[in-house]
PDB file of C-alpha atoms in Angstrom:
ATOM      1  CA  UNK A   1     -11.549   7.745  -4.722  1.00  0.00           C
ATOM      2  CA  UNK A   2      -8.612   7.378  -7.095  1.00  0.00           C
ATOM      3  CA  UNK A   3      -7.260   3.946  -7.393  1.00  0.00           C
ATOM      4  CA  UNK A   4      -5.181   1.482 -10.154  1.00  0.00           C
ATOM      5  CA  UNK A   5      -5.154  -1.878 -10.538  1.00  0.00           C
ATOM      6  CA  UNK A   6      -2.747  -3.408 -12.729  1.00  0.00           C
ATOM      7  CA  UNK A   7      -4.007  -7.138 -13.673  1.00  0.00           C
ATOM      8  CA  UNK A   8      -0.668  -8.915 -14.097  1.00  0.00           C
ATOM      9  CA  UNK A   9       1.947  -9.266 -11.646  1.00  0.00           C
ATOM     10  CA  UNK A  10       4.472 -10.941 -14.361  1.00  0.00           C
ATOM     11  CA  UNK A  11       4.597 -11.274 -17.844  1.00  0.00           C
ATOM     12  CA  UNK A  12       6.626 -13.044 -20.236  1.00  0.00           C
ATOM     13  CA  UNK A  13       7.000 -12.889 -23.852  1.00  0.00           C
ATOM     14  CA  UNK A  14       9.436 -13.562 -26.102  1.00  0.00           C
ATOM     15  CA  UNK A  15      11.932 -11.291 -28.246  1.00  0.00           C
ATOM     16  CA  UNK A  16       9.853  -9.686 -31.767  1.00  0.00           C
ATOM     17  CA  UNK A  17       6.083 -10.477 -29.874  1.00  0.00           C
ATOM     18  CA  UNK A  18       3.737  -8.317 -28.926  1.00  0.00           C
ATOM     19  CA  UNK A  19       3.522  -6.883 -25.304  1.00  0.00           C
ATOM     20  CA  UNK A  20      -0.024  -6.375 -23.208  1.00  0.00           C
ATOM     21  CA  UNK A  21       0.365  -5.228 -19.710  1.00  0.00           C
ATOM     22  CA  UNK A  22      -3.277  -4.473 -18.243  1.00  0.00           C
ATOM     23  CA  UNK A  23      -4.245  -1.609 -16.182  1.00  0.00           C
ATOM     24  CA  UNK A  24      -7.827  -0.643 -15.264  1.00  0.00           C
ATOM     25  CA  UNK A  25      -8.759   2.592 -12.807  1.00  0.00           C
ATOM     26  CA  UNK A  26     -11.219   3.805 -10.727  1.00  0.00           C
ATOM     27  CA  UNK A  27     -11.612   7.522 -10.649  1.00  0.00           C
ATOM     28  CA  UNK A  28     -14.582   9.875  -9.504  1.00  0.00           C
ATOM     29  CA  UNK A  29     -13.612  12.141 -13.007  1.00  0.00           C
ATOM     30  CA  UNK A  30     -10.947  12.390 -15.486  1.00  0.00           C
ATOM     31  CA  UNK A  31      -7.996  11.274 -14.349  1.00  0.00           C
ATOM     32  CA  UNK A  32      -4.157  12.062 -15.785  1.00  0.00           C
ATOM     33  CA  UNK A  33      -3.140   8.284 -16.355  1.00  0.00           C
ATOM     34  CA  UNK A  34       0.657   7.488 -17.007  1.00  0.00           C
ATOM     35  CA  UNK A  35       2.923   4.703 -17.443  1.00  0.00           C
ATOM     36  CA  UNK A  36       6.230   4.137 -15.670  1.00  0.00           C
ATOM     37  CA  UNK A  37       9.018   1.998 -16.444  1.00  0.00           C
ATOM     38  CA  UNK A  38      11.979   0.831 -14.115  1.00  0.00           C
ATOM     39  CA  UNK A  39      14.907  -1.088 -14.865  1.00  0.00           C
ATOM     40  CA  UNK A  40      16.773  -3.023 -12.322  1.00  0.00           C
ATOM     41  CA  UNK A  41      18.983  -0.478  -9.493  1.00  0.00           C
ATOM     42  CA  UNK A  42      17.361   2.257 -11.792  1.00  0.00           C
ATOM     43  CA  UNK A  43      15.350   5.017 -11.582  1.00  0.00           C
ATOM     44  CA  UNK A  44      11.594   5.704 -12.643  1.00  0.00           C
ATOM     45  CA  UNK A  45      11.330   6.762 -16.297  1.00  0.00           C
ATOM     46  CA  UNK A  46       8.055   8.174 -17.595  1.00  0.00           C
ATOM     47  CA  UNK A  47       6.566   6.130 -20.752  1.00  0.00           C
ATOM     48  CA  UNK A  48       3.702   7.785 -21.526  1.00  0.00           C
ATOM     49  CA  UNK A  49       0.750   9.699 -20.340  1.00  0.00           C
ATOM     50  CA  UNK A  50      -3.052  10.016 -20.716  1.00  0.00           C
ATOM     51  CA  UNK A  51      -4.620  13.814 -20.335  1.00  0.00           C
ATOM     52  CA  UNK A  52      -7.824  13.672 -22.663  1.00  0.00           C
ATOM     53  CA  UNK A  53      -6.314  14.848 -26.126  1.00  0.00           C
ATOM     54  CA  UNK A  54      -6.223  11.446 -27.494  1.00  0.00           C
ATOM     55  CA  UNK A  55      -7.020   8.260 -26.143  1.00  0.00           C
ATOM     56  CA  UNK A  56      -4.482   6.236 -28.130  1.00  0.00           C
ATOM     57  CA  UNK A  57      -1.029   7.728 -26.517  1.00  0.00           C
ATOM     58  CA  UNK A  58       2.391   7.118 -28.139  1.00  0.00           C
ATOM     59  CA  UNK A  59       5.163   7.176 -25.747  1.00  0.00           C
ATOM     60  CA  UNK A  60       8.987   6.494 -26.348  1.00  0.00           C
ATOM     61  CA  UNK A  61      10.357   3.400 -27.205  1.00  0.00           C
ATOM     62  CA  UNK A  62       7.603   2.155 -29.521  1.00  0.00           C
ATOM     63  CA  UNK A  63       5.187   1.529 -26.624  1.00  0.00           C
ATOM     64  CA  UNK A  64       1.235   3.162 -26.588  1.00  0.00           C
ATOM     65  CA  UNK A  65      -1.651   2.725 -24.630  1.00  0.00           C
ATOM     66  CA  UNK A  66      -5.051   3.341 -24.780  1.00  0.00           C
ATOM     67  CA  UNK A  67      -7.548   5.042 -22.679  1.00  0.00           C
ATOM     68  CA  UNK A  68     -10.668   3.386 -23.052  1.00  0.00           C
ATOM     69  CA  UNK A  69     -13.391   5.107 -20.253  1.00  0.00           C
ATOM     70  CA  UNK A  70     -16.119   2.557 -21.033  1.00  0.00           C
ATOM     71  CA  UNK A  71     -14.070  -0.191 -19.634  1.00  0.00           C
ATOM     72  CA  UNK A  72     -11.776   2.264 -17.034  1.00  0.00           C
ATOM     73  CA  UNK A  73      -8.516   0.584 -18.804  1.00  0.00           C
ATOM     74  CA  UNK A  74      -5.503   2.016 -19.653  1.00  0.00           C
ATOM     75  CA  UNK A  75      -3.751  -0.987 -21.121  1.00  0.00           C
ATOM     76  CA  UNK A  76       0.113  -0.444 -22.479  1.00  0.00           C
ATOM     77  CA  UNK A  77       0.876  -2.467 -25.742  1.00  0.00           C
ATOM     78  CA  UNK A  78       4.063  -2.541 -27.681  1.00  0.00           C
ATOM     79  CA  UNK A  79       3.755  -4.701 -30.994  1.00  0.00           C
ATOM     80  CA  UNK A  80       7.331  -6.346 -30.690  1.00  0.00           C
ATOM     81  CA  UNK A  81       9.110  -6.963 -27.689  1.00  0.00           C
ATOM     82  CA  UNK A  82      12.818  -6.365 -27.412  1.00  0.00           C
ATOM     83  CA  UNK A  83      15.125  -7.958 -24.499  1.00  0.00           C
ATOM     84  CA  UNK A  84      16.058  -4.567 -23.306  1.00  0.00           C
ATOM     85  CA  UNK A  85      12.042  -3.992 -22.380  1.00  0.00           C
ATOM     86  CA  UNK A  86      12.284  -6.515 -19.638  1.00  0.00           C
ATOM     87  CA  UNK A  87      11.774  -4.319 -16.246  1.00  0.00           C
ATOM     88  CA  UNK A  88       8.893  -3.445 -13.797  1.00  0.00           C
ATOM     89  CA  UNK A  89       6.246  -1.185 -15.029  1.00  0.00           C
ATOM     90  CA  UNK A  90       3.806   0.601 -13.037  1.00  0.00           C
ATOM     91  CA  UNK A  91       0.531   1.957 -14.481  1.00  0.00           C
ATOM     92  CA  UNK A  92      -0.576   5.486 -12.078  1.00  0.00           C
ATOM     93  CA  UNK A  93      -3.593   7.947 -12.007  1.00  0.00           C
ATOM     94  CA  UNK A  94      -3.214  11.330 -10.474  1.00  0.00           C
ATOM     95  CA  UNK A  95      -5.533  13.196  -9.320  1.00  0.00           C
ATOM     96  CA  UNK A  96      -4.708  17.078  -8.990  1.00  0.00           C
ATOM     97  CA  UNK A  97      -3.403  18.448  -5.722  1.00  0.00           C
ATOM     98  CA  UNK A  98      -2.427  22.277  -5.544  1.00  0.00           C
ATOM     99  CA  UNK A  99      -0.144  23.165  -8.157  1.00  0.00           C
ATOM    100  CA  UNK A 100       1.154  19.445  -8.831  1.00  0.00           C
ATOM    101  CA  UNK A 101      -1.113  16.254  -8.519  1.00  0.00           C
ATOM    102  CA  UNK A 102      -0.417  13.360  -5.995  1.00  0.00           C
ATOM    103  CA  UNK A 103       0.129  10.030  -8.064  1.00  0.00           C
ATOM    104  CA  UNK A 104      -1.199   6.554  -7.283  1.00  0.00           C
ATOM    105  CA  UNK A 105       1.106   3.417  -7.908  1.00  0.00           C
ATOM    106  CA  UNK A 106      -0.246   0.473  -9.220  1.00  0.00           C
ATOM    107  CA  UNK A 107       1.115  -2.852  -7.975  1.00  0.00           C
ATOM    108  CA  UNK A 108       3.773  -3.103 -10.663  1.00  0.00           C
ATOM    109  CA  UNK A 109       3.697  -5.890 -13.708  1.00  0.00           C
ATOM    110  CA  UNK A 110       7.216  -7.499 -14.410  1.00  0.00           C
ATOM    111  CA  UNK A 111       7.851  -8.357 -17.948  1.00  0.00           C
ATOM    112  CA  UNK A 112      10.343 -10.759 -18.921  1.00  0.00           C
ATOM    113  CA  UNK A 113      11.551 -11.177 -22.598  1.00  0.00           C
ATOM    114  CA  UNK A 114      12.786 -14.481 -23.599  1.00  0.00           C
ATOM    115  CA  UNK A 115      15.454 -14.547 -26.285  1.00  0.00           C
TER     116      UNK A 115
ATOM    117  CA  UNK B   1      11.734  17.644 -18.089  1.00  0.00           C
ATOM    118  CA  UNK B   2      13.608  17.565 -15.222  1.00  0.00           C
ATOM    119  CA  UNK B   3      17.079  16.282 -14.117  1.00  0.00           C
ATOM    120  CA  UNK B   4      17.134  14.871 -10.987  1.00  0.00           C
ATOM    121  CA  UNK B   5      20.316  13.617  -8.701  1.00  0.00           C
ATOM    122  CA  UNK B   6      19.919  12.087  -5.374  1.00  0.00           C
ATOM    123  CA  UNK B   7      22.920  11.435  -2.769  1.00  0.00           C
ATOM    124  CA  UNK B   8      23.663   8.766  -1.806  1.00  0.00           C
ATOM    125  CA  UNK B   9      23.081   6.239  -3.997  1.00  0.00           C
ATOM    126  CA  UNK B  10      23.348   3.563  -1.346  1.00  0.00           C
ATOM    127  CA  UNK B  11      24.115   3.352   2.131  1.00  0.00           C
ATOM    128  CA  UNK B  12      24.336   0.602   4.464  1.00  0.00           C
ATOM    129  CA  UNK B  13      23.582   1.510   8.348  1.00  0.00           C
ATOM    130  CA  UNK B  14      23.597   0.354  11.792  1.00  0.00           C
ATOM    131  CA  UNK B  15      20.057   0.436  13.502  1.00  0.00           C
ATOM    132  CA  UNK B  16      19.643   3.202  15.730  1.00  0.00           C
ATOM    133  CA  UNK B  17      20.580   5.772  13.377  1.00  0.00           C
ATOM    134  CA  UNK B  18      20.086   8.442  11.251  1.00  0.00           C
ATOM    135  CA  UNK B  19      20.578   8.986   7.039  1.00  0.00           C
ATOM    136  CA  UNK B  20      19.341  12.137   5.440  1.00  0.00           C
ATOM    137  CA  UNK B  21      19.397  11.223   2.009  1.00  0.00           C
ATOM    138  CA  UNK B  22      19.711  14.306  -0.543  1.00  0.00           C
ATOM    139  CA  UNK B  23      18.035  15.627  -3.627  1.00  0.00           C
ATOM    140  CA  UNK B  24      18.848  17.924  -6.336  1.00  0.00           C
ATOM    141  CA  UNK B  25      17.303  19.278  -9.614  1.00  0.00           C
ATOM    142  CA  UNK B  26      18.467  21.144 -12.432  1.00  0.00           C
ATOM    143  CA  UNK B  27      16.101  23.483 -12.798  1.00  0.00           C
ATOM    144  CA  UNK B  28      13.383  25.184 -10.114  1.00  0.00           C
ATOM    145  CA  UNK B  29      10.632  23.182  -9.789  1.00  0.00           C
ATOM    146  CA  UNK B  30       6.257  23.621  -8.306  1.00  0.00           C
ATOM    147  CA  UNK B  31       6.372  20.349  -6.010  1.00  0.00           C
ATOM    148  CA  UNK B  32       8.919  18.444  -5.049  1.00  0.00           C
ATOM    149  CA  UNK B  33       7.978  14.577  -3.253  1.00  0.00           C
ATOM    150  CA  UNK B  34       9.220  11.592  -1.700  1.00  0.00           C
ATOM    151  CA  UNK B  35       8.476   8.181  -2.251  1.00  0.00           C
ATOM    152  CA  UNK B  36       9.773   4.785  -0.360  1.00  0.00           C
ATOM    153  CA  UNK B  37       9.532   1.696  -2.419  1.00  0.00           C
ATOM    154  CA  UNK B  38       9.915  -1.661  -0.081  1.00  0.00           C
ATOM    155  CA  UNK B  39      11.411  -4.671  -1.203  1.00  0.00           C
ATOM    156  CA  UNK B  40       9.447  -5.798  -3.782  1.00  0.00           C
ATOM    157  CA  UNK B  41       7.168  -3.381  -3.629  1.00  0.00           C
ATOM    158  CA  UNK B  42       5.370  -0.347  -5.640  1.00  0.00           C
ATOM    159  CA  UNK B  43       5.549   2.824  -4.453  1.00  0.00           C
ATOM    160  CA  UNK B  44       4.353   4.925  -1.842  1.00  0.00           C
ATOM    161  CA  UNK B  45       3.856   8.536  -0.715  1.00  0.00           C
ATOM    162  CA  UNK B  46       6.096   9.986   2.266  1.00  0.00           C
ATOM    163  CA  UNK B  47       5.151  13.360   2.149  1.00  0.00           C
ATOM    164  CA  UNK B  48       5.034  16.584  -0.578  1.00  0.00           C
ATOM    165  CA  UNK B  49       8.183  19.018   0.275  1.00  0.00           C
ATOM    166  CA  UNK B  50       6.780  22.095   0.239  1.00  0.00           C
ATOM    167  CA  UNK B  51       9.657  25.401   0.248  1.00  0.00           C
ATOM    168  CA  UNK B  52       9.872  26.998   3.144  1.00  0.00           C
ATOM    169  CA  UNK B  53       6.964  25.631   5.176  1.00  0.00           C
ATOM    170  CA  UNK B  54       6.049  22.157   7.064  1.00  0.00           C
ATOM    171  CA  UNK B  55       5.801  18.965   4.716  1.00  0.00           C
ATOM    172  CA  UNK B  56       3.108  17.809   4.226  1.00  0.00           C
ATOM    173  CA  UNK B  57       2.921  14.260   5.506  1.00  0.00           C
ATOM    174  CA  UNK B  58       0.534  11.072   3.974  1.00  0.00           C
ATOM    175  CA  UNK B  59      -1.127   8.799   6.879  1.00  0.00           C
ATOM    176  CA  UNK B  60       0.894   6.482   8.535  1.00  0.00           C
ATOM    177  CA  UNK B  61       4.223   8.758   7.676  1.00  0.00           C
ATOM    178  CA  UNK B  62       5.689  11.200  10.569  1.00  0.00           C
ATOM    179  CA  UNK B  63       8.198  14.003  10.835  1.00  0.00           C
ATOM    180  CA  UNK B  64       9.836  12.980  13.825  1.00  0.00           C
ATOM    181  CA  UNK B  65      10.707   9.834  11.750  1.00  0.00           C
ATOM    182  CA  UNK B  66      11.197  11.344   8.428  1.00  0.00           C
ATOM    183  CA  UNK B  67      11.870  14.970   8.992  1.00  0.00           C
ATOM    184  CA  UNK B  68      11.899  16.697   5.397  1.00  0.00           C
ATOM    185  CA  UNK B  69      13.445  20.203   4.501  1.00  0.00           C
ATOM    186  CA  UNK B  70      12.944  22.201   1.405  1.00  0.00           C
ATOM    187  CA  UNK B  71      15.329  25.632   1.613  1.00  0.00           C
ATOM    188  CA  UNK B  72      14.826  26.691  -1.901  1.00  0.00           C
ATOM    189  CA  UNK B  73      12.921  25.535  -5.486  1.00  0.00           C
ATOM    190  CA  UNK B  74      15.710  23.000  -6.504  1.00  0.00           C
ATOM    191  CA  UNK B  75      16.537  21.254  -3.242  1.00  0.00           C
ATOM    192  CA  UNK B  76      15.067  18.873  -0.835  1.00  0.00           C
ATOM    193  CA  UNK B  77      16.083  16.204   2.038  1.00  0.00           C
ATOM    194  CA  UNK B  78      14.511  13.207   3.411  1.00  0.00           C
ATOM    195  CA  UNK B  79      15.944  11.962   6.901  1.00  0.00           C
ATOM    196  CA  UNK B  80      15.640   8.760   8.155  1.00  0.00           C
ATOM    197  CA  UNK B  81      15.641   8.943  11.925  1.00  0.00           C
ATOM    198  CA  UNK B  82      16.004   5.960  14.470  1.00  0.00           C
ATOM    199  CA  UNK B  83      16.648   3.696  11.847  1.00  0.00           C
ATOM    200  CA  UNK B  84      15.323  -0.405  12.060  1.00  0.00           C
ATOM    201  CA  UNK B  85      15.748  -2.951   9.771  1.00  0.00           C
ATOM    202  CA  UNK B  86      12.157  -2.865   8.202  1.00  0.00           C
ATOM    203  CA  UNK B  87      13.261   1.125   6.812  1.00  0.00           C
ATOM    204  CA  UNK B  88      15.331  -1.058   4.257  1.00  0.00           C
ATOM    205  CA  UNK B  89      14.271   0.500   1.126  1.00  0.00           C
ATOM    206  CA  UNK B  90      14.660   2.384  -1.916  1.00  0.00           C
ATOM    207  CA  UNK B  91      13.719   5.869  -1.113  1.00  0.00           C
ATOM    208  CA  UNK B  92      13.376   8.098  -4.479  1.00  0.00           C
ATOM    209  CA  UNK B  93      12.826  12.184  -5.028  1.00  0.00           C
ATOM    210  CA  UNK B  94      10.186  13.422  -7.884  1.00  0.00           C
ATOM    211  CA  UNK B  95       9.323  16.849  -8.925  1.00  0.00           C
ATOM    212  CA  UNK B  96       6.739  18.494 -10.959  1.00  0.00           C
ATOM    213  CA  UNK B  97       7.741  21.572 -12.734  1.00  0.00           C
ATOM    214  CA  UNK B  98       4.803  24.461 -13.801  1.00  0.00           C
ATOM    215  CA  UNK B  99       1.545  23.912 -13.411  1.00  0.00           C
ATOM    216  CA  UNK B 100       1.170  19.870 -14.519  1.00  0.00           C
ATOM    217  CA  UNK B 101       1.046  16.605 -12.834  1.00  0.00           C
ATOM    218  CA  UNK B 102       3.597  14.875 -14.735  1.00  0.00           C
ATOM    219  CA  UNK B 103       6.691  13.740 -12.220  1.00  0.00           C
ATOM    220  CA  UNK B 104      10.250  13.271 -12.803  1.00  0.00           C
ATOM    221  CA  UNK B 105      12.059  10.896 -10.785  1.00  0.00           C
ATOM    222  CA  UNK B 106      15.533  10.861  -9.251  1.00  0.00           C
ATOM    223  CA  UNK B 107      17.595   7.338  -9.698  1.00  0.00           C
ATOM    224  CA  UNK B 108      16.188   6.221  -6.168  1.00  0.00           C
ATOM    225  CA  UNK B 109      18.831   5.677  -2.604  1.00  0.00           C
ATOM    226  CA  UNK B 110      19.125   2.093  -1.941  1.00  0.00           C
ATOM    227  CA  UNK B 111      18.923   1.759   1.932  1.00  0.00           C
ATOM    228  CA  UNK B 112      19.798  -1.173   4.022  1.00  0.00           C
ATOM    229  CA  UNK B 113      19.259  -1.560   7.979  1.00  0.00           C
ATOM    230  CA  UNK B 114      21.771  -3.769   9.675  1.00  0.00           C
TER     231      UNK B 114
END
Protein backbone atom coordinates (compact mmCIF):
# COMPACT_ATOMS: atom_id res chain seq x y z
CA UNK A 1 0.00 0.00 0.00
CA UNK A 2 1.17 3.47 -0.99
CA UNK A 3 1.32 5.92 1.78
CA UNK A 4 3.38 9.45 2.92
CA UNK A 5 4.07 10.73 5.97
CA UNK A 6 5.39 14.06 6.26
CA UNK A 7 7.11 14.49 9.90
CA UNK A 8 6.48 18.19 10.54
CA UNK A 9 3.30 19.87 10.66
CA UNK A 10 5.07 23.52 10.94
CA UNK A 11 8.29 24.82 10.47
CA UNK A 12 9.96 27.96 11.05
CA UNK A 13 13.15 29.36 10.03
CA UNK A 14 14.43 32.45 9.49
CA UNK A 15 15.28 34.57 6.21
CA UNK A 16 19.13 33.27 4.54
CA UNK A 17 18.82 29.60 6.74
CA UNK A 18 18.56 26.49 5.58
CA UNK A 19 15.14 24.70 5.07
CA UNK A 20 14.42 20.72 6.04
CA UNK A 21 10.92 19.60 5.60
CA UNK A 22 10.80 15.65 6.23
CA UNK A 23 8.95 13.19 4.26
CA UNK A 24 9.29 9.40 4.55
CA UNK A 25 7.02 6.72 2.31
CA UNK A 26 5.85 3.48 2.31
CA UNK A 27 5.54 1.85 -1.04
CA UNK A 28 5.31 -1.94 -2.17
CA UNK A 29 7.97 -0.75 -5.31
CA UNK A 30 9.28 2.30 -6.82
CA UNK A 31 7.27 4.95 -6.36
CA UNK A 32 7.13 8.54 -8.47
CA UNK A 33 7.68 10.90 -5.35
CA UNK A 34 7.00 14.74 -5.80
CA UNK A 35 6.87 17.83 -3.92
CA UNK A 36 4.09 20.41 -3.94
CA UNK A 37 4.02 23.85 -2.89
CA UNK A 38 0.91 26.16 -2.13
CA UNK A 39 0.75 29.64 -1.31
CA UNK A 40 -2.08 31.16 0.52
CA UNK A 41 -5.77 31.40 -1.87
CA UNK A 42 -3.33 29.75 -4.47
CA UNK A 43 -3.09 26.96 -6.44
CA UNK A 44 -0.82 23.72 -6.26
CA UNK A 45 2.55 24.26 -7.96
CA UNK A 46 4.80 21.27 -8.64
CA UNK A 47 8.47 21.61 -6.99
CA UNK A 48 10.05 18.75 -7.90
CA UNK A 49 9.82 15.11 -8.61
CA UNK A 50 11.51 11.74 -7.92
CA UNK A 51 11.33 8.95 -10.96
CA UNK A 52 14.66 6.87 -10.43
CA UNK A 53 17.20 8.89 -12.69
CA UNK A 54 18.79 10.54 -9.82
CA UNK A 55 18.16 10.48 -6.33
CA UNK A 56 19.29 14.04 -5.57
CA UNK A 57 16.39 16.10 -7.59
CA UNK A 58 16.72 19.85 -8.32
CA UNK A 59 13.50 21.56 -8.64
CA UNK A 60 12.74 25.37 -9.20
CA UNK A 61 13.36 27.90 -6.87
CA UNK A 62 16.63 26.59 -5.43
CA UNK A 63 14.89 23.75 -3.55
CA UNK A 64 16.11 19.68 -3.96
CA UNK A 65 15.39 16.65 -2.33
CA UNK A 66 16.69 13.47 -1.99
CA UNK A 67 15.47 10.02 -2.43
CA UNK A 68 17.12 7.92 -0.09
CA UNK A 69 15.33 4.06 -0.34
CA UNK A 70 17.30 2.73 2.65
CA UNK A 71 15.55 5.04 4.94
CA UNK A 72 12.06 5.45 2.56
CA UNK A 73 12.69 9.46 2.84
CA UNK A 74 12.24 11.93 0.48
CA UNK A 75 13.28 14.95 2.48
CA UNK A 76 13.08 18.62 0.60
CA UNK A 77 16.04 20.99 1.58
CA UNK A 78 16.69 24.45 0.35
CA UNK A 79 20.10 25.93 1.75
CA UNK A 80 18.69 29.57 2.35
CA UNK A 81 15.33 30.43 3.07
CA UNK A 82 13.67 33.44 1.53
CA UNK A 83 10.31 35.13 3.00
CA UNK A 84 8.51 34.45 -0.18
CA UNK A 85 9.05 30.39 0.60
CA UNK A 86 6.68 30.61 3.48
CA UNK A 87 3.49 28.37 2.30
CA UNK A 88 2.18 24.76 2.81
CA UNK A 89 4.04 22.02 1.17
CA UNK A 90 2.89 18.63 0.61
CA UNK A 91 5.27 15.71 -0.05
CA UNK A 92 3.08 12.79 -2.53
CA UNK A 93 3.85 9.26 -3.97
CA UNK A 94 1.94 7.98 -6.92
CA UNK A 95 1.52 4.94 -7.77
CA UNK A 96 0.51 4.26 -11.56
CA UNK A 97 -3.13 3.95 -12.51
CA UNK A 98 -4.04 3.47 -16.33
CA UNK A 99 -2.54 6.01 -18.36
CA UNK A 100 -2.00 8.63 -15.39
CA UNK A 101 -1.14 7.59 -11.70
CA UNK A 102 -3.43 8.40 -8.64
CA UNK A 103 -1.36 10.65 -6.12
CA UNK A 104 -1.25 10.40 -2.33
CA UNK A 105 -1.18 13.70 -0.17
CA UNK A 106 0.83 13.89 2.68
CA UNK A 107 -0.47 15.84 5.68
CA UNK A 108 1.09 19.12 4.59
CA UNK A 109 4.23 20.93 6.57
CA UNK A 110 3.77 24.82 6.94
CA UNK A 111 6.91 26.77 6.81
CA UNK A 112 7.16 30.09 8.15
CA UNK A 113 10.17 32.45 7.42
CA UNK A 114 10.99 34.97 9.95
CA UNK A 115 12.52 38.19 8.69
CA UNK B 1 2.94 21.51 -18.64
CA UNK B 2 -0.38 22.31 -18.48
CA UNK B 3 -2.53 25.49 -18.01
CA UNK B 4 -5.30 25.05 -16.04
CA UNK B 5 -8.44 27.59 -15.27
CA UNK B 6 -11.22 26.72 -13.01
CA UNK B 7 -14.65 28.81 -12.69
CA UNK B 8 -15.54 30.07 -10.19
CA UNK B 9 -13.04 31.08 -8.13
CA UNK B 10 -15.31 31.40 -5.13
CA UNK B 11 -18.79 31.08 -4.41
CA UNK B 12 -20.75 31.48 -1.40
CA UNK B 13 -24.17 29.30 -1.21
CA UNK B 14 -27.24 28.63 0.61
CA UNK B 15 -27.56 24.93 1.89
CA UNK B 16 -29.76 22.94 -0.11
CA UNK B 17 -28.18 23.64 -3.28
CA UNK B 18 -26.31 22.96 -6.09
CA UNK B 19 -22.64 24.51 -7.64
CA UNK B 20 -21.04 22.85 -10.59
CA UNK B 21 -17.79 24.27 -10.48
CA UNK B 22 -15.85 24.30 -14.00
CA UNK B 23 -12.53 23.32 -15.43
CA UNK B 24 -10.55 24.10 -18.38
CA UNK B 25 -7.09 23.29 -19.92
CA UNK B 26 -5.10 24.57 -22.59
CA UNK B 27 -4.14 21.79 -24.20
CA UNK B 28 -5.82 17.97 -24.45
CA UNK B 29 -4.92 16.10 -21.74
CA UNK B 30 -4.76 11.60 -20.61
CA UNK B 31 -6.59 12.09 -17.09
CA UNK B 32 -8.21 14.70 -15.81
CA UNK B 33 -9.13 14.61 -11.55
CA UNK B 34 -10.71 16.24 -8.77
CA UNK B 35 -9.58 16.90 -5.49
CA UNK B 36 -11.45 18.61 -2.27
CA UNK B 37 -9.13 20.07 0.25
CA UNK B 38 -11.09 20.82 3.79
CA UNK B 39 -10.28 23.51 5.94
CA UNK B 40 -7.06 22.94 7.00
CA UNK B 41 -6.63 20.05 5.41
CA UNK B 42 -4.43 18.05 2.64
CA UNK B 43 -5.92 16.78 -0.12
CA UNK B 44 -8.13 14.20 -1.20
CA UNK B 45 -9.36 12.19 -4.20
CA UNK B 46 -13.09 12.77 -5.54
CA UNK B 47 -12.99 10.83 -8.46
CA UNK B 48 -10.75 10.49 -12.03
CA UNK B 49 -12.93 12.21 -15.01
CA UNK B 50 -12.71 9.93 -17.50
CA UNK B 51 -14.10 11.38 -21.40
CA UNK B 52 -17.03 10.13 -22.34
CA UNK B 53 -17.72 7.38 -19.81
CA UNK B 54 -18.78 7.15 -15.90
CA UNK B 55 -16.18 8.73 -13.34
CA UNK B 56 -14.63 6.88 -11.61
CA UNK B 57 -15.38 7.51 -7.96
CA UNK B 58 -12.77 6.93 -4.64
CA UNK B 59 -14.63 5.32 -1.42
CA UNK B 60 -16.65 7.39 0.53
CA UNK B 61 -17.30 9.85 -2.71
CA UNK B 62 -20.76 9.44 -4.79
CA UNK B 63 -22.20 10.64 -8.06
CA UNK B 64 -25.46 11.52 -6.92
CA UNK B 65 -23.53 13.99 -4.66
CA UNK B 66 -20.78 14.95 -6.93
CA UNK B 67 -21.92 14.15 -10.39
CA UNK B 68 -18.78 14.71 -12.78
CA UNK B 69 -18.87 15.18 -16.68
CA UNK B 70 -16.03 15.02 -19.08
CA UNK B 71 -17.44 15.92 -22.91
CA UNK B 72 -14.11 16.20 -24.51
CA UNK B 73 -9.98 16.01 -23.66
CA UNK B 74 -9.78 19.66 -22.29
CA UNK B 75 -12.92 19.97 -20.19
CA UNK B 76 -14.38 18.72 -17.04
CA UNK B 77 -17.13 19.63 -14.21
CA UNK B 78 -17.52 18.82 -10.67
CA UNK B 79 -21.15 19.43 -9.16
CA UNK B 80 -21.87 19.85 -5.81
CA UNK B 81 -25.38 18.63 -5.17
CA UNK B 82 -27.56 19.17 -1.94
CA UNK B 83 -25.13 21.31 -0.56
CA UNK B 84 -24.42 21.45 3.69
CA UNK B 85 -22.19 23.39 5.47
CA UNK B 86 -19.45 20.66 6.06
CA UNK B 87 -18.97 20.72 1.72
CA UNK B 88 -17.13 24.09 2.63
CA UNK B 89 -14.00 23.59 0.80
CA UNK B 90 -11.52 24.25 -1.72
CA UNK B 91 -12.29 21.99 -4.55
CA UNK B 92 -9.27 21.97 -7.26
CA UNK B 93 -8.99 20.28 -11.04
CA UNK B 94 -5.52 18.40 -12.07
CA UNK B 95 -4.59 16.80 -15.26
CA UNK B 96 -1.95 14.57 -16.51
CA UNK B 97 -0.98 14.98 -20.05
CA UNK B 98 0.77 11.72 -22.16
CA UNK B 99 1.64 8.89 -20.65
CA UNK B 100 3.22 10.26 -17.00
CA UNK B 101 2.04 10.73 -13.55
CA UNK B 102 3.06 14.17 -13.05
CA UNK B 103 -0.27 16.52 -12.32
CA UNK B 104 -0.97 20.03 -13.00
CA UNK B 105 -3.24 21.81 -10.86
CA UNK B 106 -5.92 24.44 -11.47
CA UNK B 107 -5.88 27.59 -8.84
CA UNK B 108 -8.53 25.63 -6.65
CA UNK B 109 -12.73 27.06 -6.12
CA UNK B 110 -13.08 28.32 -2.70
CA UNK B 111 -16.56 27.06 -1.51
CA UNK B 112 -18.51 28.18 1.44
CA UNK B 113 -21.94 26.60 2.80
CA UNK B 114 -24.20 29.05 4.53
Amino acid sequence: AQSVTQLDSHVSVSEGTPVLLRCNYSSSYSPSLFWYVQHPNKGLQLLLKYTSAATLVKGINGFEAEFKKSETSFHLTKPSAHMSDAAEYFCVVSYFYNQGGKLIFGQGTELSVKP
Amino acid sequence: SAVISQKPSRDICQRGTSLTIQCQVDSQVTMMFWYRQQPGQSLTLIATANQGSEATYESGFVIDKFPISRPNLTFSTLTVSNMSPEDSSIYLCSATSGVTDTQYFGPGTRLTVL
